[in-house]
Amino acid sequence: MSQPPHHNLFDSRGNHVLLGKKVGSGGEGDVYEIAPHRMDVLAKIYHKPLTTERQEKLRLMVSGCNDDLKEFAAWPLDLLHTGKNGPVCGFVMPRITDCEPIHKVYGPSHRKESFPNADWKFLIRTAKNLAAAFYIIHKYGYVVGDVNEGNILVTKKACVRLIDCDSFQVQTRDKIYHCEVGVAQFTPPELQKSRDFKMLRTQNHDNFGLAILIFLLLFMGRHPFSGVYKGTDDMPIERAIAEHRFAFGRSAALKAMSPPPNSVGLSIVPGEVSSLFEQAFTESGLQSWGRPSANDWWNVLDALEKRLKKCPTESVHTYYTDLTACPWCTLENSSGILLFLSSDTITKIDVAAEWQKVLAIKPPGPIPEISPRKYRCLPAPLTPEIARALRFRKVRQAAAALLLAISAGLTWWLWSGTYSTKDLAGLVPAAIAGILLMYPGQDTAEKKRRKKEFEDARYSWRLWERKWKAEAGDAEFTAQLGALTALKGRYEAIERKYKNALGTLQHTSRERQQKKFLENCFIDTCTIPRLSENRKAALRSFGIETAADIAPYKIMSIPGFDSVLANELMNWRMQQESWFIYDEKKGVSASDVQGLIHTFQPKIRPVERELLIGIEKLHTIQQKIFKNRVKFQPVIEKSARDLAQTHANLSVFALTGKLF
Amino acid sequence: MSDDTMFDQQPLGPVTFAENPEPRCPCLLLLDTSGSMSGKPIAELNAGLRSFYEELQGDSLAVKRVEVALVSFGPVRVISEFNTADFFLDPTLEAEGDTPLGEAILQGIDLVRKRKDEYRANGISFYRPWIFLITDGSPTDEWQRAAAAVREGESSKSFAFFAVGVQNADMSVLRQITVRQPLKLQGLRFREFFQWLSNSMKSASRSNPGDRILLSPPSGWSEI
């Protein structure tokens, strides 16, 4: 790794400062570790020379630093100069570790990954701690200014840390050092119109951003101004903020807004909390000190935290005790999403019991057969005239047949001899037969009518038959049952894999207990004579802090460590191991099991939901089929009978078409 | 084993808006995959596309906010509808067919319109969509109607339309389609282009869902 290009760096007491590894990079500057091994602080070095004003601002912040501020913020602790007493080019600040940006806390998808154990109580605690942080910043007269989702960090214990503090607004009796940046989603309506941020920022402005963040935390990452807008034009967040269109508020409808689908609203919090949101997001907030202060928020959130209860069906669900039903169960069930990872079980259902329900749904069975063939119909009687005409036609047809035969025989006999024009005489009987056949009779019209009736009946039968098979057949039922069987297979596979993983946990619990034990044997306590404090520091800088981290190949790669020392360290590790006693009762720790649950739950949950919906659907399909069978059977039968009848009617005229 | 493979399948589809209600930054890529792109150009395009998604996946805010849709043309095909980068399918595009640019643009605009409707219905704020047309040829179909749709969309601020010409692209047609100056890719610098695009998307996804368009200067990949 190349050395950072900052050799000529001094702190305010004139001590030379050496930078270590670069740990971050931003638009304005880079962040470095400070060598040698001051793990608790970092240095920010700006890319460009700072204006006198920026230098003054940093100096003021350093001199204003106190324990309160240090606890919540990466506050400038000391200045860094280029050259002894040279211009300020950076500053030293507390190092903040093991944190995630706040957007990973309020957004459900990232929260489940980064904070798998977080429940609503955790979110309220984060909001409360955020209010506490703002309270401190404001108490000492600073303004955050650039409130946003990236410069507020949260620890695993819901503690809040503010970073990028050098952008805060600093005010002295006669001068304001501006905060010149901002993010629109957190910017109050009165500042939305301006294109830059070179104006006085007030705590009331900060309190808007604070209220937005608290809303995001409490309501699953929903932005208060992001709702369903009734208009046809675009409604970006800035515009909604500028026009006070609080989508979850009392007067949302008046502003043509409504909350998004699959969201929870102000009804899940007590009146004190919802009225603070109303105050923060509506016109009343515009007046100076119009919005709730950090202190106001802290008080109501603290009260809410004490009035929570656990959901009886899902212990990870906590909610406001005055509610009659768990809002998270309601939302999870209606939307199918998983808001919180459960800590006690991967699934809410008993798949065997659910399958009993499937088996209880009686299959409709094959479709009752309805066919025109089943009907034996007598042809409709003919009127005497038509009957007579038909008989006459039959006589004519018989005569014609006879004549045709004679004609064929004659022609054959004549043509087998010599050829002459007289030979065509054999065709004369055929010509007469033709006339006999074509001779119109009274029966022709009747035949035509019956033929049309038959064709109509056949056409209509084909339509009905298709409908019958589609809506009363059991194909859909069978398909759905097949899909459910596949889903059950998937569900059981996940469950099996989860149980296997649990089993593995139990088998390896000894190893893991030992590892945990070794992780508590710090190298600091090691008394090998050759292991000087410097060498211990070197080990730490390579991430080797406890006996668990010791491995020969790791140690040999550190400059100044030879195989003898590596062996001594390995011996020390084994000595520590010998003191380890396996505690069988401890077995598998709850947090290990929880980790497994958190991995498997998001996988099984969609299958579980599909299965439940699928069972419902199977039942609906079965009901529909039975209903359709009752409903359509008479109609279908009538159509089949009609076809059989018209077919019989037509058969009187001999030449009948195909039945279907 | 068959159980295991089934188990590892994640259901395909967008993370529901309720799980990730962050404002969305939609970006549509209209990619020319006509026969003339075959060989190195399509390989570079594929590599660039992959790195584009990787860049987005590596950014915790962009991965929640930037949604990308892919439409390839020659013939017109929706490779991927709008989705966040963690749902990247890694398609390997193949060069085939002609250049039905007009149809691709119209279908792309339709995709954008539908996605915006979904955002609206679900109360999700969004940034003005970006459409990037990347082509190396000249249209083989009627493109005037598409050009009119682009102008209409730009003037109503429904989206911002950018055209990038590759190699022998007909820049004069591109100039007639976009209201913005079309850009010419230097050689086959797809990777540099996508690096620039992902950086632009990342900073846009941190800006404000309004109408301003913040593109960094197209250096490193375009001929001026």
mmCIF file of C-alpha atoms in Angstrom, chain A residues 54 65 81 130 139 147 177 231 248 291 310 333 402 536 564 607 615:
data_model
loop_
_atom_site.group_PDB
_atom_site.id
_atom_site.type_symbol
_atom_site.label_atom_id
_atom_site.label_comp_id
_atom_site.label_asym_id
_atom_site.label_seq_id
_atom_site.Cartn_x
_atom_site.Cartn_y
_atom_site.Cartn_z
ATOM 1 C CA ARG A 54 -13.871 27.069 7.303
ATOM 2 C CA CYS A 65 -16.064 20.223 22.234
ATOM 3 C CA HIS A 81 -2.252 21.602 10.193
ATOM 4 C CA LEU A 130 -31.880 10.163 17.970
ATOM 5 C CA LYS A 139 -28.408 22.511 23.686
ATOM 6 C CA VAL A 147 -30.027 15.969 8.285
ATOM 7 C CA TYR A 177 -20.758 29.724 9.909
ATOM 8 C CA GLY A 231 -53.799 14.183 -9.258
ATOM 9 C CA PHE A 248 -50.747 10.046 6.720
ATOM 10 C CA ARG A 291 -42.303 22.037 15.361
ATOM 11 C CA LYS A 310 -45.888 -8.427 23.018
ATOM 12 C CA ASN A 333 -51.090 -11.280 6.832
ATOM 13 C CA LEU A 402 -81.600 -48.975 -61.092
ATOM 14 C CA LYS A 536 1.485 -7.032 21.199
ATOM 15 C CA VAL A 564 10.236 -19.607 17.857
ATOM 16 C CA VAL A 607 -43.698 -20.820 0.701
ATOM 17 C CA ILE A 615 -55.287 -24.327 0.210
#
